[in-house]
Coordinates of C-alpha atoms in Angstrom, one line a residue:
M56 CA 95.4 14.6 123.9
S57 CA 98.7 12.9 124.5
T58 CA 101.8 14.5 126.0
R59 CA 104.7 15.0 123.7
D60 CA 108.0 13.2 124.3
P61 CA 110.4 16.0 125.3
N62 CA 113.4 14.0 124.0
K63 CA 111.9 13.8 120.5
R64 CA 112.8 16.5 118.0
L65 CA 109.9 18.3 116.3
G66 CA 109.2 17.1 112.8
Q67 CA 111.3 13.9 113.2
D68 CA 108.5 11.7 111.9
A69 CA 107.9 14.2 109.0
I70 CA 111.6 14.0 108.0
A71 CA 111.5 10.2 108.1
N72 CA 108.3 10.1 106.0
K73 CA 108.8 13.0 103.6
G74 CA 112.5 13.8 103.6
W75 CA 114.2 16.8 105.1
L76 CA 113.6 19.2 102.2
V77 CA 109.8 18.6 102.1
A78 CA 109.6 18.6 105.9
N79 CA 111.1 22.1 105.8
K80 CA 109.5 23.4 102.6
W81 CA 107.4 26.2 104.0
L82 CA 110.2 27.3 106.3
L83 CA 112.6 27.6 103.5
L84 CA 110.1 29.4 101.3
R85 CA 109.5 31.9 104.0
R86 CA 113.2 32.6 104.4
V87 CA 113.5 33.1 100.6
S88 CA 110.6 35.5 100.8
Q89 CA 112.0 37.5 103.8
L90 CA 115.6 37.7 102.5
G91 CA 114.4 38.3 99.0
I92 CA 112.3 41.3 100.1
L93 CA 115.2 42.7 102.0
A94 CA 117.5 42.2 98.9
L95 CA 115.0 44.1 96.7
F96 CA 115.4 47.1 99.0
M97 CA 119.2 46.8 99.1
V98 CA 120.1 46.3 95.5
G99 CA 119.6 50.0 94.9
S100 CA 122.3 51.0 97.3
W101 CA 124.5 48.1 96.1
F102 CA 124.1 48.3 92.4
G103 CA 122.1 51.5 91.7
V104 CA 119.1 49.5 90.5
W105 CA 116.2 50.8 92.5
I106 CA 113.5 48.1 92.3
I107 CA 112.0 49.2 95.6
K108 CA 113.0 52.6 97.1
G109 CA 112.3 53.3 100.8
N110 CA 111.6 50.9 103.6
L111 CA 108.9 48.6 105.0
T112 CA 107.0 51.7 106.3
S113 CA 106.8 53.6 103.0
S114 CA 108.3 52.6 99.6
L115 CA 108.0 53.1 95.9
V116 CA 108.1 50.1 93.5
L117 CA 109.8 50.7 90.2
G118 CA 109.4 54.4 90.8
V119 CA 105.6 54.1 90.2
V120 CA 103.6 52.0 92.7
P121 CA 103.5 53.4 96.2
L122 CA 103.3 51.1 99.2
T123 CA 102.5 52.3 102.7
D124 CA 102.3 50.3 105.9
P125 CA 98.6 50.8 107.0
Y126 CA 99.5 50.6 110.6
A127 CA 102.0 53.4 110.3
F128 CA 99.4 55.3 108.1
L129 CA 96.9 55.2 111.0
Q130 CA 99.6 56.5 113.4
M131 CA 100.1 59.4 110.9
L132 CA 96.3 60.1 111.0
A133 CA 96.4 60.0 114.8
T134 CA 99.0 62.8 114.8
G135 CA 96.5 65.0 113.0
F136 CA 98.7 65.1 109.9
L137 CA 97.0 64.3 106.5
P138 CA 99.4 62.2 104.5
A139 CA 100.0 62.8 100.8
K140 CA 97.9 61.2 98.1
T141 CA 100.6 58.7 97.3
A142 CA 100.7 57.6 100.9
I143 CA 96.9 57.1 101.0
I144 CA 97.0 55.1 97.8
G145 CA 99.9 53.0 99.1
A146 CA 98.1 52.3 102.4
L147 CA 95.0 51.2 100.5
I148 CA 97.0 48.9 98.2
V149 CA 98.8 47.2 101.1
A150 CA 95.6 47.0 103.2
L151 CA 93.7 45.4 100.4
F152 CA 96.5 42.8 99.8
Y153 CA 96.5 41.7 103.4
L154 CA 92.7 41.8 103.7
L155 CA 92.6 39.2 100.9
I156 CA 95.7 37.1 101.6
G157 CA 95.8 37.3 105.4
G158 CA 97.1 40.0 107.7
R159 CA 99.6 38.0 109.6
V160 CA 101.2 36.7 106.4
F161 CA 103.2 39.9 106.9
C162 CA 104.5 38.5 110.2
S163 CA 105.7 35.2 108.8
W164 CA 106.6 36.0 105.2
V165 CA 107.8 39.6 105.2
C166 CA 108.9 40.8 108.7
P167 CA 112.7 40.5 109.2
V168 CA 112.2 40.2 113.0
N169 CA 110.5 36.9 112.5
M170 CA 113.9 35.3 111.8
I171 CA 115.1 36.5 115.2
T172 CA 112.0 35.2 117.1
D173 CA 112.1 31.9 115.2
A174 CA 115.8 31.6 116.2
A175 CA 114.8 32.2 119.8
A176 CA 112.0 29.6 119.6
W177 CA 114.5 27.1 118.2
T178 CA 116.9 28.0 121.1
R179 CA 114.1 27.3 123.6
R180 CA 113.4 23.9 122.1
R181 CA 117.0 22.9 121.5
F182 CA 118.0 23.6 125.1
N183 CA 114.7 22.7 126.7
I184 CA 114.2 26.1 128.3
K185 CA 111.0 26.0 130.3
S186 CA 110.7 29.5 131.8
N187 CA 107.6 31.4 130.5
H188 CA 106.6 34.7 132.0
A189 CA 104.7 36.0 129.0
P190 CA 101.9 38.6 129.6
S191 CA 98.4 38.0 128.3
A192 CA 98.2 37.6 124.5
N193 CA 95.7 40.5 124.6
T194 CA 98.5 42.8 125.7
R195 CA 99.5 43.4 122.1
Y196 CA 96.1 44.9 121.3
W197 CA 96.3 47.3 124.3
F198 CA 99.9 48.1 123.1
M199 CA 98.5 48.8 119.6
V200 CA 95.9 51.2 121.0
G201 CA 98.6 52.8 123.1
T202 CA 100.7 53.6 120.1
F203 CA 97.8 55.5 118.5
V204 CA 97.2 57.4 121.7
A205 CA 101.0 58.2 122.0
S206 CA 101.1 59.3 118.4
A207 CA 98.2 61.7 119.0
L208 CA 99.8 63.1 122.2
T209 CA 103.3 63.5 120.7
G210 CA 102.6 64.3 117.1
T211 CA 105.0 61.6 116.0
L212 CA 104.8 58.0 114.8
A213 CA 105.3 56.8 118.3
M214 CA 105.9 53.1 117.6
E215 CA 108.7 53.9 115.1
W216 CA 111.0 54.9 118.0
V217 CA 111.0 51.3 119.3
N218 CA 109.7 49.2 116.4
P219 CA 112.2 46.3 116.0
V220 CA 111.0 45.9 112.3
S221 CA 112.1 49.5 111.5
I222 CA 115.3 49.1 113.7
A223 CA 116.3 46.0 111.8
H224 CA 115.6 47.5 108.4
R225 CA 117.4 50.8 109.2
G226 CA 120.3 48.8 110.6
L227 CA 120.9 46.9 107.4
F228 CA 121.3 50.2 105.5
F229 CA 123.0 52.4 108.0
G230 CA 124.6 50.0 110.6
M231 CA 123.0 48.6 113.7
G232 CA 124.6 50.7 116.4
A233 CA 122.4 50.7 119.5
G234 CA 119.7 48.9 117.5
L235 CA 121.8 45.7 117.7
W236 CA 121.4 45.7 121.5
F237 CA 117.7 46.2 121.2
L238 CA 117.3 43.2 118.8
A239 CA 119.6 41.2 121.0
A240 CA 117.4 42.0 124.0
L241 CA 114.4 40.8 122.1
F242 CA 116.1 37.5 121.3
I243 CA 117.1 37.1 124.9
Y244 CA 113.5 37.9 126.1
D245 CA 112.0 35.3 123.7
S246 CA 114.7 32.7 124.5
F247 CA 114.8 32.8 128.2
V248 CA 111.8 34.8 129.6
A249 CA 108.7 34.3 127.5
T250 CA 107.8 31.8 124.8
R251 CA 107.0 33.8 121.6
G252 CA 106.9 36.8 124.0
W253 CA 107.2 39.5 121.4
C254 CA 105.3 38.2 118.3
G255 CA 102.7 36.3 120.3
H256 CA 102.0 38.7 123.2
L257 CA 103.5 42.2 122.7
C258 CA 103.9 43.2 119.0
P259 CA 101.3 45.8 118.1
M260 CA 102.0 45.3 114.4
G261 CA 101.1 41.7 114.7
A262 CA 97.9 42.8 116.6
F263 CA 97.0 45.2 113.8
Y264 CA 97.6 42.7 111.0
S265 CA 95.6 40.0 112.8
L266 CA 92.6 42.4 112.8
L267 CA 93.2 43.3 109.2
G268 CA 93.1 39.7 108.0
K269 CA 90.0 38.4 109.8
A270 CA 88.2 37.7 106.6
A271 CA 91.3 36.7 104.5
L272 CA 91.0 34.0 101.9
L273 CA 94.3 32.2 102.4
R274 CA 94.1 29.7 105.2
V275 CA 95.7 26.5 106.6
A276 CA 93.3 23.6 107.1
A277 CA 93.4 20.1 108.7
P278 CA 91.5 18.0 106.1
R279 CA 93.1 14.8 107.2
R280 CA 92.5 15.4 110.9
D281 CA 91.3 11.8 111.4
A282 CA 94.9 10.7 110.7
C283 CA 96.2 12.8 113.6
D284 CA 98.1 10.6 116.2
D285 CA 98.4 13.4 118.8
C286 CA 102.1 13.7 118.5
M287 CA 101.8 17.4 119.3
D288 CA 104.5 18.5 116.9
C289 CA 102.2 21.0 115.3
F290 CA 101.4 22.6 118.6
G291 CA 105.1 22.6 119.6
I292 CA 106.2 24.4 116.4
C293 CA 103.3 26.8 115.9
P294 CA 103.9 30.5 117.0
E295 CA 100.2 30.7 117.9
P296 CA 99.3 27.2 118.9
Q297 CA 95.9 28.1 120.3
V298 CA 94.6 28.6 116.7
I299 CA 95.1 24.9 115.8
R300 CA 92.7 23.0 118.2
P301 CA 89.3 24.2 116.9
A302 CA 90.1 23.0 113.3
L303 CA 92.1 19.9 114.3
K304 CA 89.9 18.6 117.2
K305 CA 86.5 20.1 116.2
A306 CA 86.6 22.3 119.3
G307 CA 83.7 24.7 118.8
Q308 CA 83.7 24.3 115.0
D309 CA 83.1 21.6 112.4
S310 CA 85.2 23.2 109.7
P311 CA 88.7 21.8 109.2
V312 CA 89.9 25.3 108.3
I313 CA 91.9 27.4 110.8
L314 CA 89.8 30.5 110.9
D315 CA 91.5 32.4 113.8
S316 CA 93.0 35.6 112.4
R317 CA 96.0 35.2 114.7
C318 CA 97.3 32.3 112.5
T319 CA 100.4 33.5 110.7
T320 CA 100.0 31.1 107.8
C321 CA 103.7 30.2 108.3
G322 CA 103.0 26.6 107.1
R323 CA 105.2 25.0 109.8
C324 CA 102.4 22.8 111.0
I325 CA 102.3 21.4 107.4
D326 CA 106.0 20.9 107.5
V327 CA 106.3 19.0 110.8
C328 CA 103.3 16.8 110.5
G329 CA 104.3 13.2 109.5
K330 CA 100.7 12.3 108.9
Q331 CA 100.2 15.1 106.4
V332 CA 97.1 16.3 108.2
F333 CA 97.5 20.0 107.2
R334 CA 97.5 21.8 103.9
L335 CA 97.4 25.4 102.6
T336 CA 94.1 26.2 101.1
H337 CA 91.3 28.9 101.2
R338 CA 88.7 29.7 103.9
F339 CA 85.8 28.1 101.9
D340 CA 87.5 24.7 101.5
Q341 CA 85.4 22.4 103.8
R342 CA 86.8 19.1 102.4
S343 CA 87.6 16.7 105.2
S344 CA 88.3 13.0 105.4
S345 CA 86.8 12.9 108.9

């Protein structure tokens, strides 16, 4: 595989071939999704119209449909506390959604912290920052297990004390305070210490949702992999670049579908590919031009 020209901007060929808007389509749709979800929570306090009441951990849609983060729900169970019936139903609804659609869709399409880590990734590329002291990617799974153990020992939702998702969400409603420094530290860590350090190596929520979506239907595929010119733009933009090679280069699999559950289905590989190698599809789509 060729080495990418460091002086060339990611997606430059895609912009030339498809135009800027199409070459950033999935990124723009994700931002609309992330900001739109936040807006749905906030219109209640702004205008008194409560479409969704609560937060990303536990909420109520239109005063009827409960939604509960299944990761937080498992922490509740670890404390020995039996949640209310509505919390159980809410956890089942959310879990079923991500089981079908893809666990890490939460990370790229819902999580507000993704905008911070994406900004850090852009900063690294823009200023050609090379330092990378990221721990093993498996650290996030140990961290996830640790949060359940800590919840059991303390009788609290242990992760919620330091969860940047909750901190960002609370900050929008009540003011950031010290939470702003926590989120700034996360940005600095990802920008200058570790490439995709938080999302790709440490975040226990990402670890949980990657496990939840192992059999998900929604997938990215590389049906036109024979057209790949090894520009490496997809690897450079992907938050989990290790998931691309098996489908793109037939490394251990014949299927053109990215089957690794760590894929966030962010669509950026589709955006930046000037050869239009990738597309969003389902896990059973085996069509390939190669």
